[in-house]
Each structure stands twice: as C-alpha cells, then as structure tokens.
Amino acid sequence: YTTWMGVSSVLEKEFARTITLSMTISGYLQPIIEFVMVPPVYMCVDEDYHKWVPVVVGWGCKAAAMSIAWRIQRVLSAATSSIAGGLMFARACTRMLHKKGWRLWGAIQEDHAKMAIDEFIGVVVAGLGLWSQIYVQMGRGFSFTVPFPFNLVTWPFDLAERWIQWQITKDLKKKT
C-alpha cells in the first residue's frame, strides 16, 4: 500500500495539468449535460430513482472529461517523445559519421553544439515520427492502443494504465 501511495503521489505531480484539465472540462460539461439530459431522463425514470440521476450524470461527465484530457495528454506526449527521439537519432547518426571520418564539407563536427545539421535532421525525423503516429491514431480515436496481435500480450498493461489514470484523477479530485 505504501508503494502505491508513493507511485500515486509522483504521478499526480507529473500529470497535474492533465488532471486539472480533466476537472475543468468536467466542471464546464456537467451543467450543460444536466440542462439538456436530466429533464428527459426524469420523465423516463421512476420517481424513486430521481435522486440517482444527477449522480450518474456527474460520474458520466467526469468519465468523459477524463477520457478527453488523457487523449490530449497522449498526443502531447507523442509530440514530446518524437522531438526527443528525433534529436537522439540525429545526434547518434552524426557521431557515427564523425567517427567514420565523414565530415560532409564541415557540416559534421565533433561537438554537436557547434553544428546545426543534427537539429535539422532531428526536426525532420521528429516530424515524420509524429506525423506517422498521428496518421495512424486518427483512425483509432487517438487512443494510442497497441495494434493486434501485440495487444493480446499487452492488454494487462493497458488495463493497469487505465486503472492508474482513474485512480490518480479520482484521488486528486478528493484532495481539492
């Protein structure tokens, strides 16, 4: 239990913006949904269950907001990862070319701070990587799920990720 508390607190700090975005979306979404959905639902539901309608609407709004916020975070993480990965790739390639003695008319130097070609290559590779991720994910609703057949192996990790997202979002909501 204490290990989970430590992990949870670190993740809450790491994804505080995502959790705040989730709570903000929920706060703006809930009054609109209550105005539009609650009156018709009251007409369809027995009077004994009327007290549960706002509760269900509130949980539904929070779940939808959490899903939206975490999808936005996944796209931001994909962009960040592609930029970092593109630059690492470019610097590794330029180091390798420099070790082989290829200077490309002075464009490749030993110190990456003195050359711009690694940043240029990094931006191109990052752009291609991000474009390919976004292109593939557009058809999947930006869920960034693992494709078949690999998902048969990784489904426990996907389930754990969803549970952790729910837990840290729910835990921070209690604290505020």
mmCIF file of C-alpha atoms in Angstrom:
data_model
loop_
_atom_site.group_PDB
_atom_site.id
_atom_site.type_symbol
_atom_site.label_atom_id
_atom_site.label_comp_id
_atom_site.label_asym_id
_atom_site.label_seq_id
_atom_site.Cartn_x
_atom_site.Cartn_y
_atom_site.Cartn_z
ATOM 1 C CA TYR A 1 0.000 0.000 0.000
ATOM 2 C CA THR A 2 2.778 2.465 0.843
ATOM 3 C CA THR A 3 4.449 1.758 -2.504
ATOM 4 C CA TRP A 4 1.217 2.597 -4.321
ATOM 5 C CA MET A 5 0.898 5.822 -2.317
ATOM 6 C CA GLY A 6 4.402 6.837 -3.414
ATOM 7 C CA VAL A 7 3.751 5.992 -7.056
ATOM 8 C CA SER A 8 0.385 7.741 -6.941
ATOM 9 C CA SER A 9 1.823 10.932 -5.489
ATOM 10 C CA VAL A 10 4.605 11.053 -8.105
ATOM 11 C CA LEU A 11 2.113 10.505 -10.930
ATOM 12 C CA GLU A 12 -0.226 13.154 -9.510
ATOM 13 C CA LYS A 13 2.598 15.684 -9.658
ATOM 14 C CA GLU A 14 3.716 14.527 -13.112
ATOM 15 C CA PHE A 15 0.222 14.710 -14.634
ATOM 16 C CA ALA A 16 -1.225 17.572 -12.580
ATOM 17 C CA ARG A 17 -2.034 19.570 -15.737
ATOM 18 C CA THR A 18 -3.898 16.633 -17.254
ATOM 19 C CA ILE A 19 -5.876 16.076 -14.064
ATOM 20 C CA THR A 20 -6.660 19.786 -13.821
ATOM 21 C CA LEU A 21 -7.772 19.805 -17.455
ATOM 22 C CA SER A 22 -9.998 16.809 -16.736
ATOM 23 C CA MET A 23 -11.620 18.509 -13.760
ATOM 24 C CA THR A 24 -12.058 21.758 -15.718
ATOM 25 C CA ILE A 25 -13.706 20.002 -18.666
ATOM 26 C CA SER A 26 -15.974 18.137 -16.271
ATOM 27 C CA GLY A 27 -16.904 21.363 -14.477
ATOM 28 C CA TYR A 28 -17.959 23.027 -17.720
ATOM 29 C CA LEU A 29 -19.558 19.934 -19.226
ATOM 30 C CA GLN A 30 -21.719 18.906 -16.284
ATOM 31 C CA PRO A 31 -24.087 21.946 -16.176
ATOM 32 C CA ILE A 32 -24.699 21.676 -19.913
ATOM 33 C CA ILE A 33 -25.423 17.943 -19.730
ATOM 34 C CA GLU A 34 -27.642 18.456 -16.682
ATOM 35 C CA PHE A 35 -29.623 21.118 -18.535
ATOM 36 C CA VAL A 36 -30.022 19.003 -21.671
ATOM 37 C CA MET A 37 -30.217 15.435 -20.361
ATOM 38 C CA VAL A 38 -31.668 15.459 -16.848
ATOM 39 C CA PRO A 39 -35.264 16.606 -17.624
ATOM 40 C CA PRO A 40 -35.867 13.910 -20.272
ATOM 41 C CA VAL A 41 -34.251 11.290 -18.039
ATOM 42 C CA TYR A 42 -36.549 12.297 -15.151
ATOM 43 C CA MET A 43 -39.518 11.586 -17.417
ATOM 44 C CA CYS A 44 -38.179 8.125 -18.286
ATOM 45 C CA VAL A 45 -37.066 7.053 -14.816
ATOM 46 C CA ASP A 46 -39.272 6.047 -11.908
ATOM 47 C CA GLU A 47 -39.556 8.732 -9.201
ATOM 48 C CA ASP A 48 -37.756 6.504 -6.685
ATOM 49 C CA TYR A 49 -34.607 6.761 -8.795
ATOM 50 C CA HIS A 50 -34.682 10.532 -9.425
ATOM 51 C CA LYS A 51 -32.064 11.117 -6.724
ATOM 52 C CA TRP A 52 -29.578 8.992 -8.675
ATOM 53 C CA VAL A 53 -29.902 10.843 -11.988
ATOM 54 C CA PRO A 54 -27.592 13.757 -11.033
ATOM 55 C CA VAL A 55 -25.087 11.302 -9.560
ATOM 56 C CA VAL A 56 -24.958 9.217 -12.732
ATOM 57 C CA VAL A 57 -24.746 12.338 -14.903
ATOM 58 C CA GLY A 58 -21.900 13.668 -12.742
ATOM 59 C CA TRP A 59 -19.925 10.428 -12.972
ATOM 60 C CA GLY A 60 -20.571 10.232 -16.708
ATOM 61 C CA CYS A 61 -19.305 13.790 -17.205
ATOM 62 C CA LYS A 62 -16.208 13.059 -15.140
ATOM 63 C CA ALA A 63 -15.508 9.878 -17.105
ATOM 64 C CA ALA A 64 -15.932 11.660 -20.455
ATOM 65 C CA ALA A 65 -13.775 14.589 -19.326
ATOM 66 C CA MET A 66 -11.085 12.265 -18.054
ATOM 67 C CA SER A 67 -11.052 10.413 -21.371
ATOM 68 C CA ILE A 68 -10.739 13.659 -23.342
ATOM 69 C CA ALA A 69 -7.971 15.044 -21.108
ATOM 70 C CA TRP A 70 -5.922 11.856 -21.220
ATOM 71 C CA ARG A 71 -6.244 11.664 -25.022
ATOM 72 C CA ILE A 72 -4.919 15.205 -25.261
ATOM 73 C CA GLN A 73 -2.061 14.208 -22.943
ATOM 74 C CA ARG A 74 -1.243 11.224 -25.152
ATOM 75 C CA VAL A 75 -0.938 13.475 -28.204
ATOM 76 C CA LEU A 76 1.282 15.895 -26.244
ATOM 77 C CA SER A 77 3.422 13.001 -25.021
ATOM 78 C CA ALA A 78 3.719 11.684 -28.582
ATOM 79 C CA ALA A 79 4.923 15.108 -29.753
ATOM 80 C CA THR A 80 7.430 15.375 -26.913
ATOM 81 C CA SER A 81 8.711 11.848 -27.491
ATOM 82 C CA SER A 82 9.078 12.389 -31.222
ATOM 83 C CA ILE A 83 11.107 15.568 -30.697
ATOM 84 C CA ALA A 84 13.409 13.911 -28.160
ATOM 85 C CA GLY A 85 13.720 10.733 -30.247
ATOM 86 C CA GLY A 86 14.393 12.623 -33.462
ATOM 87 C CA LEU A 87 17.202 14.596 -31.853
ATOM 88 C CA MET A 88 18.716 11.480 -30.261
ATOM 89 C CA PHE A 89 18.614 9.730 -33.637
ATOM 90 C CA ALA A 90 20.226 12.675 -35.416
ATOM 91 C CA ARG A 91 22.982 13.080 -32.849
ATOM 92 C CA ALA A 92 23.747 9.360 -32.895
ATOM 93 C CA CYS A 93 23.959 9.431 -36.707
ATOM 94 C CA THR A 94 26.220 12.482 -36.757
ATOM 95 C CA ARG A 95 28.504 10.932 -34.089
ATOM 96 C CA MET A 96 28.705 7.748 -36.116
ATOM 97 C CA LEU A 97 29.502 9.678 -39.320
ATOM 98 C CA HIS A 98 32.126 11.733 -37.482
ATOM 99 C CA LYS A 99 33.796 8.554 -36.155
ATOM 100 C CA LYS A 100 33.885 7.162 -39.707
ATOM 101 C CA GLY A 101 35.603 10.352 -40.853
ATOM 102 C CA TRP A 102 32.732 11.756 -42.893
ATOM 103 C CA ARG A 103 32.582 15.499 -42.407
ATOM 104 C CA LEU A 104 30.174 16.462 -45.237
ATOM 105 C CA TRP A 105 32.066 19.662 -46.120
ATOM 106 C CA GLY A 106 32.379 20.669 -42.444
ATOM 107 C CA ALA A 107 28.714 20.220 -41.576
ATOM 108 C CA ILE A 108 29.501 17.377 -39.179
ATOM 109 C CA GLN A 109 31.725 18.256 -36.245
ATOM 110 C CA GLU A 110 32.690 16.503 -33.051
ATOM 111 C CA ASP A 111 30.756 18.886 -30.778
ATOM 112 C CA HIS A 112 27.040 18.884 -31.556
ATOM 113 C CA ALA A 113 26.704 22.379 -30.058
ATOM 114 C CA LYS A 114 28.793 23.752 -32.957
ATOM 115 C CA MET A 115 26.650 22.288 -35.747
ATOM 116 C CA ALA A 116 23.070 22.713 -36.857
ATOM 117 C CA ILE A 117 22.688 19.681 -39.105
ATOM 118 C CA ASP A 118 21.775 17.436 -36.178
ATOM 119 C CA GLU A 119 18.901 19.735 -35.216
ATOM 120 C CA PHE A 120 17.729 19.868 -38.829
ATOM 121 C CA ILE A 121 17.812 16.069 -39.169
ATOM 122 C CA GLY A 122 16.187 15.752 -35.732
ATOM 123 C CA VAL A 123 13.308 18.030 -36.685
ATOM 124 C CA VAL A 124 12.722 16.142 -39.938
ATOM 125 C CA VAL A 125 12.781 12.746 -38.192
ATOM 126 C CA ALA A 126 10.587 14.062 -35.352
ATOM 127 C CA GLY A 127 8.102 15.478 -37.827
ATOM 128 C CA LEU A 128 7.928 12.205 -39.728
ATOM 129 C CA GLY A 129 7.559 10.246 -36.490
ATOM 130 C CA LEU A 130 4.832 12.495 -35.121
ATOM 131 C CA TRP A 131 3.022 12.570 -38.467
ATOM 132 C CA SER A 132 3.049 8.774 -38.684
ATOM 133 C CA GLN A 133 1.777 8.419 -35.108
ATOM 134 C CA ILE A 134 -0.995 10.981 -35.618
ATOM 135 C CA TYR A 135 -1.938 9.500 -39.005
ATOM 136 C CA VAL A 136 -2.261 6.003 -37.552
ATOM 137 C CA GLN A 137 -4.052 7.199 -34.408
ATOM 138 C CA MET A 138 -6.654 9.291 -36.247
ATOM 139 C CA GLY A 139 -8.408 6.073 -37.210
ATOM 140 C CA ARG A 140 -8.285 4.850 -33.617
ATOM 141 C CA GLY A 141 -9.675 7.959 -31.933
ATOM 142 C CA PHE A 142 -6.240 8.958 -30.595
ATOM 143 C CA SER A 143 -6.352 6.112 -28.103
ATOM 144 C CA PHE A 144 -2.725 5.105 -28.832
ATOM 145 C CA THR A 145 -3.635 1.484 -28.292
ATOM 146 C CA VAL A 146 -1.291 -1.317 -29.220
ATOM 147 C CA PRO A 147 -2.276 -2.917 -32.558
ATOM 148 C CA PHE A 148 -3.368 -6.518 -32.987
ATOM 149 C CA PRO A 149 -1.791 -9.115 -32.393
ATOM 150 C CA PHE A 150 0.530 -7.379 -29.908
ATOM 151 C CA ASN A 151 -2.460 -6.255 -27.827
ATOM 152 C CA LEU A 152 -3.074 -9.901 -26.913
ATOM 153 C CA VAL A 153 0.125 -9.724 -24.893
ATOM 154 C CA THR A 154 -0.096 -6.140 -23.613
ATOM 155 C CA TRP A 155 -3.761 -5.995 -22.508
ATOM 156 C CA PRO A 156 -2.901 -6.314 -18.783
ATOM 157 C CA PHE A 157 -0.665 -3.250 -19.076
ATOM 158 C CA ASP A 158 -3.402 -1.316 -20.887
ATOM 159 C CA LEU A 159 -5.861 -2.244 -18.147
ATOM 160 C CA ALA A 160 -3.379 -1.207 -15.454
ATOM 161 C CA GLU A 161 -2.750 2.098 -17.241
ATOM 162 C CA ARG A 162 -6.480 2.904 -17.355
ATOM 163 C CA TRP A 163 -6.865 1.998 -13.672
ATOM 164 C CA ILE A 164 -3.890 4.182 -12.679
ATOM 165 C CA GLN A 165 -5.266 7.092 -14.711
ATOM 166 C CA TRP A 166 -8.618 6.782 -12.974
ATOM 167 C CA GLN A 167 -7.036 6.460 -9.541
ATOM 168 C CA ILE A 168 -4.768 9.491 -9.743
ATOM 169 C CA THR A 169 -7.513 11.615 -11.283
ATOM 170 C CA LYS A 170 -10.001 10.500 -8.624
ATOM 171 C CA ASP A 171 -7.506 10.914 -5.764
ATOM 172 C CA LEU A 172 -6.623 14.475 -6.733
ATOM 173 C CA LYS A 173 -10.320 15.363 -7.061
ATOM 174 C CA LYS A 174 -10.809 14.262 -3.421
ATOM 175 C CA LYS A 175 -7.949 16.478 -2.231
ATOM 176 C CA THR A 176 -9.288 19.652 -3.861
#
